[in-house]
PDB file of C-alpha atoms in Angstrom:
ATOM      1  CA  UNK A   1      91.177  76.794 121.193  1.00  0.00           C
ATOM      2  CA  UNK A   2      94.667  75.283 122.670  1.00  0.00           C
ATOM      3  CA  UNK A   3      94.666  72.141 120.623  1.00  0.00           C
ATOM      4  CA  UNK A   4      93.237  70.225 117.729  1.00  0.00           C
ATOM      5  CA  UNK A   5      92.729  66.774 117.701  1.00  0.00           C
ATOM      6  CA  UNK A   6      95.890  66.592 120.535  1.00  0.00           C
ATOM      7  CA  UNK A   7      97.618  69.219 118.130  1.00  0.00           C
ATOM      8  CA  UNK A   8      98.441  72.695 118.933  1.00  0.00           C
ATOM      9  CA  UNK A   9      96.492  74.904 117.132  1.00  0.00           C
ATOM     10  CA  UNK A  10      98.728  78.017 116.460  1.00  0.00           C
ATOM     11  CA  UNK A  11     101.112  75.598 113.402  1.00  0.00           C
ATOM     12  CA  UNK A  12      97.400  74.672 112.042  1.00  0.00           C
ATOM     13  CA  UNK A  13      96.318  78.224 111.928  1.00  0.00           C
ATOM     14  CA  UNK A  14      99.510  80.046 110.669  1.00  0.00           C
ATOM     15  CA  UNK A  15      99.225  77.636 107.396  1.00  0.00           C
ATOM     16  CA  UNK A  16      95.797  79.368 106.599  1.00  0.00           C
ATOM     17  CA  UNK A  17      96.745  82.730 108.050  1.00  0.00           C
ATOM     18  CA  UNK A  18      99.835  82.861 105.617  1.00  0.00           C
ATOM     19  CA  UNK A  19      97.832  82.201 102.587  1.00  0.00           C
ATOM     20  CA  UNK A  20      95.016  84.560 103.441  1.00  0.00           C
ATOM     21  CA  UNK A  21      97.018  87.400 104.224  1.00  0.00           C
ATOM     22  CA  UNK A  22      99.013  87.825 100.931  1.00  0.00           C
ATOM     23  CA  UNK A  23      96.590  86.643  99.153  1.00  0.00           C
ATOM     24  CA  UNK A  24      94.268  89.765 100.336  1.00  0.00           C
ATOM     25  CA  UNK A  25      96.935  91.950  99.685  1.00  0.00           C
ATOM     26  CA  UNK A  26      98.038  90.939  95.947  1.00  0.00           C
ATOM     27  CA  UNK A  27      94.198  90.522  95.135  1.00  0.00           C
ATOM     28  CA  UNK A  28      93.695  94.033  96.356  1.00  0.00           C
ATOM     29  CA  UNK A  29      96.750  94.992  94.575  1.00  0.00           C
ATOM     30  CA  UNK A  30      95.812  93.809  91.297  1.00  0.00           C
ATOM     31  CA  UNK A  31      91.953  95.022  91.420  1.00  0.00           C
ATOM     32  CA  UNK A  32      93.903  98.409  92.321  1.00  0.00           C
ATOM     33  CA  UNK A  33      96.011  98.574  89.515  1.00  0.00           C
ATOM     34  CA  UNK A  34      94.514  96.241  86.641  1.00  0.00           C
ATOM     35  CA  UNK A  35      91.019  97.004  86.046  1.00  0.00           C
ATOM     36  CA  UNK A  36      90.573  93.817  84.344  1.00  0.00           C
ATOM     37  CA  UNK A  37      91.863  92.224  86.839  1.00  0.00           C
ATOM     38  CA  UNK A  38      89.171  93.900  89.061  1.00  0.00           C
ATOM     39  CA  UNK A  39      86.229  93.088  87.415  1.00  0.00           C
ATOM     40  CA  UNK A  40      87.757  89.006  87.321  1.00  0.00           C
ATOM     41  CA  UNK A  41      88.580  89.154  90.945  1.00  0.00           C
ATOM     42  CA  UNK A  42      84.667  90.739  92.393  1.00  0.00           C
ATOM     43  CA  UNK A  43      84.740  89.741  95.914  1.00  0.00           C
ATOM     44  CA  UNK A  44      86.893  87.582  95.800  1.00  0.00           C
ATOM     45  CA  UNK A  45      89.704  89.690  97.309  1.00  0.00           C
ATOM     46  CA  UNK A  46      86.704  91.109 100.222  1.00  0.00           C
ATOM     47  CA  UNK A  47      86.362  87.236 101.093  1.00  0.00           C
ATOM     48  CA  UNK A  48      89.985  86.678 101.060  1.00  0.00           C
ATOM     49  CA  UNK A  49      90.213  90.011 103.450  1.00  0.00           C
ATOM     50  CA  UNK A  50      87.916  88.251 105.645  1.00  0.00           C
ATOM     51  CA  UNK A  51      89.217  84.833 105.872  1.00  0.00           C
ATOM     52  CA  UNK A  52      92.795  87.105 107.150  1.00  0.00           C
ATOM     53  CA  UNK A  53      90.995  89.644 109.444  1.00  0.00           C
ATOM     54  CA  UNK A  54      89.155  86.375 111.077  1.00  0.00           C
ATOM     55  CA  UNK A  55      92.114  84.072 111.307  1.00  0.00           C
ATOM     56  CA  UNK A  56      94.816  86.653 112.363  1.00  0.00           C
ATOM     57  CA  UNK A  57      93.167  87.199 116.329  1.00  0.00           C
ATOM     58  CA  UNK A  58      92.191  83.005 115.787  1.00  0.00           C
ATOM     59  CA  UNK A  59      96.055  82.132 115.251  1.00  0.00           C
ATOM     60  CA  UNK A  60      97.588  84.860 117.530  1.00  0.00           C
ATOM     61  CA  UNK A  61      95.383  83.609 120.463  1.00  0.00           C
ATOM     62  CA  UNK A  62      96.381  80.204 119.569  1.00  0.00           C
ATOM     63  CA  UNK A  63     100.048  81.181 119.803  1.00  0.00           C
ATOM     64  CA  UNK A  64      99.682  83.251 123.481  1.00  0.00           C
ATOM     65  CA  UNK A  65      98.061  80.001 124.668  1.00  0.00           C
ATOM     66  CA  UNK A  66     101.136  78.207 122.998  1.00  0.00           C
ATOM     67  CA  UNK A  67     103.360  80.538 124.373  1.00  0.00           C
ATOM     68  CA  UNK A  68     102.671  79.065 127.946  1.00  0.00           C
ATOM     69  CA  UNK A  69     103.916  75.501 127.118  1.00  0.00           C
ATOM     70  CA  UNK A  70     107.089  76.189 125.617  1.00  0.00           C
ATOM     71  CA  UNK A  71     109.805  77.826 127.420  1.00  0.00           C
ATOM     72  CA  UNK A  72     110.702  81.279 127.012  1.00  0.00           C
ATOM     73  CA  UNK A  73     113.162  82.792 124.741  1.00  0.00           C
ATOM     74  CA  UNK A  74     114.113  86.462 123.194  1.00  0.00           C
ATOM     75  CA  UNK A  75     113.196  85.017 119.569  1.00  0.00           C
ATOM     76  CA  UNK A  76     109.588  84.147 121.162  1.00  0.00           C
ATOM     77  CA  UNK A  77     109.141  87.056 122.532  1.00  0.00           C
ATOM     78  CA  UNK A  78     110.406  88.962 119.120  1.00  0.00           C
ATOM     79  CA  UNK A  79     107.716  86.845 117.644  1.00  0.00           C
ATOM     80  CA  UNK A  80     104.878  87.242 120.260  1.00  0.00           C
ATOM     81  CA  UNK A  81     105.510  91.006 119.744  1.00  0.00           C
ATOM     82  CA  UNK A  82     104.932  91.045 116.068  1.00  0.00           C
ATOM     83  CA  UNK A  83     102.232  88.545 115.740  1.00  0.00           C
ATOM     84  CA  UNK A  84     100.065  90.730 118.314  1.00  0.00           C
ATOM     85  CA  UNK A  85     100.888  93.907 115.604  1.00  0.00           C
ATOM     86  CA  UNK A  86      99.402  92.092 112.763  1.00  0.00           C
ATOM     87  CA  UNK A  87      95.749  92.756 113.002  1.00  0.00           C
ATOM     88  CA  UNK A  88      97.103  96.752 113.104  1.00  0.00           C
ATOM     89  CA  UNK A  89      97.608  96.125 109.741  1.00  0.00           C
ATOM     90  CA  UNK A  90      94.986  93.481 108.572  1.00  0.00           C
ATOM     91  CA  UNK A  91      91.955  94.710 109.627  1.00  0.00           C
ATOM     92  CA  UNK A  92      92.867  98.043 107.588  1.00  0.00           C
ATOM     93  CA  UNK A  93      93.740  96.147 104.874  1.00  0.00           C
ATOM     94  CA  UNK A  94      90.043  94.481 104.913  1.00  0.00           C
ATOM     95  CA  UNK A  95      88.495  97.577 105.161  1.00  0.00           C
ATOM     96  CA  UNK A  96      89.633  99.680 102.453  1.00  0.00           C
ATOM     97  CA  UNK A  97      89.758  96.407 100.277  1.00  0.00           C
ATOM     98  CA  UNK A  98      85.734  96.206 100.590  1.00  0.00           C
ATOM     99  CA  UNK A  99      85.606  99.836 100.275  1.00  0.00           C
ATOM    100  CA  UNK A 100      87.315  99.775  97.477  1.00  0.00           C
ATOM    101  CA  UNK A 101      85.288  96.913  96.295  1.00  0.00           C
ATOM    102  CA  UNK A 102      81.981  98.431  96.793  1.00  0.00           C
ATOM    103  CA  UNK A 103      82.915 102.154  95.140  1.00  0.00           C
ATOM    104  CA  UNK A 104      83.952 100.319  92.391  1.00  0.00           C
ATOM    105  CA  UNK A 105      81.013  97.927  91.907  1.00  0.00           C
ATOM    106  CA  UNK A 106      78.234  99.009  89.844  1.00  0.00           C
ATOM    107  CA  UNK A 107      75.804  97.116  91.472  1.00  0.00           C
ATOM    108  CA  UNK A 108      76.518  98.767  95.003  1.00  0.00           C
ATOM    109  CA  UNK A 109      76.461 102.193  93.625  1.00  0.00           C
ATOM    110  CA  UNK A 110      73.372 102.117  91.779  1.00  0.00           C
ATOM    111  CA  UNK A 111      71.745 101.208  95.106  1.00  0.00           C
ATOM    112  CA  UNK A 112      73.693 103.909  96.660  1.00  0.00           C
ATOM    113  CA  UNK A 113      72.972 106.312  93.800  1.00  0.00           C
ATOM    114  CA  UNK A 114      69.021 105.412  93.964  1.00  0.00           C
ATOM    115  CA  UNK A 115      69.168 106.694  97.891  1.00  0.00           C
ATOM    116  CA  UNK A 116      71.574 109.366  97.876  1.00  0.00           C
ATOM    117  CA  UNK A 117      73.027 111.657  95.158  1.00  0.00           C
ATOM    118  CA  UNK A 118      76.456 111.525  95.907  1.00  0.00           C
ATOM    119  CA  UNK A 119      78.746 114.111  93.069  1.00  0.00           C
ATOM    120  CA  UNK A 120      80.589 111.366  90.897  1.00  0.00           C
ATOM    121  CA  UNK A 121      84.100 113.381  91.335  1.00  0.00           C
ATOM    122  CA  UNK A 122      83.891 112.418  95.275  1.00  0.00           C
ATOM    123  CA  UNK A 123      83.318 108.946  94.348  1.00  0.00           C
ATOM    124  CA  UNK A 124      86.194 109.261  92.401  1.00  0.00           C
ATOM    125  CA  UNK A 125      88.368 110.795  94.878  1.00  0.00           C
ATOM    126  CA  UNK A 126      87.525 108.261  97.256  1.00  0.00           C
ATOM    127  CA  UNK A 127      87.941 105.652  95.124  1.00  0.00           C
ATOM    128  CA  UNK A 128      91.630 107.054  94.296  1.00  0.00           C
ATOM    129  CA  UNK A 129      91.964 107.216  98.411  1.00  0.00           C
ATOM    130  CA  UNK A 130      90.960 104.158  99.180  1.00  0.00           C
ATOM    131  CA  UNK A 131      93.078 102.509  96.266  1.00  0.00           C
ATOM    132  CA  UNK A 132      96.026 103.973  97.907  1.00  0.00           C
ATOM    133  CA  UNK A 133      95.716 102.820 101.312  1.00  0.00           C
ATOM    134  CA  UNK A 134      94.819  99.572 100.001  1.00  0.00           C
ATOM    135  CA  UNK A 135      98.366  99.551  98.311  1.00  0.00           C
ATOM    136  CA  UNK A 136      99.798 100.591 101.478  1.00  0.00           C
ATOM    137  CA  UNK A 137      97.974  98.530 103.671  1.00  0.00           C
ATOM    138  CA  UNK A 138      98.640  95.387 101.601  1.00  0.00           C
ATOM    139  CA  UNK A 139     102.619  96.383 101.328  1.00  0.00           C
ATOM    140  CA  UNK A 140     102.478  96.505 105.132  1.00  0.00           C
ATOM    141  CA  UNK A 141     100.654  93.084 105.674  1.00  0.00           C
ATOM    142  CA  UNK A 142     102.806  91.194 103.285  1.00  0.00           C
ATOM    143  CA  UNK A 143     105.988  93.006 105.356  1.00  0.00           C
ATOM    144  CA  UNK A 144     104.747  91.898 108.601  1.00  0.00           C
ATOM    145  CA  UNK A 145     103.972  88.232 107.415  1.00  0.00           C
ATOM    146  CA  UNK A 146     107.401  87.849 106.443  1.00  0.00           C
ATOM    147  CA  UNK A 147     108.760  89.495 109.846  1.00  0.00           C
ATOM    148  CA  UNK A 148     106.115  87.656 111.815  1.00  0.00           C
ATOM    149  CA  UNK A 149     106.709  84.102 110.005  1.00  0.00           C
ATOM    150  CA  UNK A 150     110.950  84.903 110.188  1.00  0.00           C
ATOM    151  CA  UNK A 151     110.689  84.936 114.145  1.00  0.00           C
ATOM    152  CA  UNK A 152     108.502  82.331 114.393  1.00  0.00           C
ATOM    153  CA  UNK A 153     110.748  80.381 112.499  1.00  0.00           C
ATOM    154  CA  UNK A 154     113.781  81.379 114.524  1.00  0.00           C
ATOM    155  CA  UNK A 155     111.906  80.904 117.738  1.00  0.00           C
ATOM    156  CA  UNK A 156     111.386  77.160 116.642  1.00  0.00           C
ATOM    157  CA  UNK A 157     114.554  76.661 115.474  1.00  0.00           C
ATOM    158  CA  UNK A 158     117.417  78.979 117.137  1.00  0.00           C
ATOM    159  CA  UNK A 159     115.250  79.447 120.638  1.00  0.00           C
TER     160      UNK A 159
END
């Protein structure tokens, strides 16, 4: 998708993108480190994971097919560069966010627990796991929407 209603897509998309993305990674932040918070946010912060790991590939193919109308610069191709790293960190964060999610859900478990006996101490090691890499993951995203968005910006701007 190149254009919407005579509009190019990729400044529609980024708006969305750039909300989704952080908000993934603070939601999965909080539910990591607030269990209050965690039980408030339910899947919430999986939906929000989804609504990045969906858009990210929707606005970066929208910005290649950009890419061939404009001219091309260094700051474009700085920006072309980092947008197509984004999902390396996105669709990890989405991941361990639902994993997370569902080792941590009550629900989920006792359906696991009711199929398979699974030792509670490797539940909570995983849980631990996937808590950190959700940190990480989240740290990275929010990183690389700031980097991505900066050369986008100076691509529009300075190129």
């Amino acid at each position: 998708m190149d254009t919407i209603n005579g509009i190019p897509a990729h400044p529609l998309f980024v708006h969305l993108t750039v909300v989704a993305i952080p908000l993934a990674a603070v939601l999965g932040i909080l539910a990591v480190v607030w269990p209050a918070a965690r039980r408030k946010i339910g899947i919430i912060a999986p939906i929000a994971g989804l609504v990045a790991v969906i858009m990210t590939p929707l606005t970066t193919s929208a910005g290649e097919s950009l890419e061939k109308k404009v001219g091309p610069n260094q700051y474009l191709a700085d920006h072309t560069e980092l947008g197509d790293k984004m999902i390396i960190v996105v669709a990890p964060l989405f991941v361990f966010i639902v994993v997370f999610w569902a080792l941590n859900n009550d629900w989920i478990m006792g359906k696991v627990a009711s199929k398979v006996s699974i030792p509670s101490r490797t539940v909570t090691i995983s849980s631990v796991a996937a808590a950190v890499i959700v940190v990480g993951f989240a740290i990275a995203a929010i990183v690389m929407v700031y980097l991505v968005g900066e050369s986008g910006a100076r691509s529009v701007w300075l190129g």
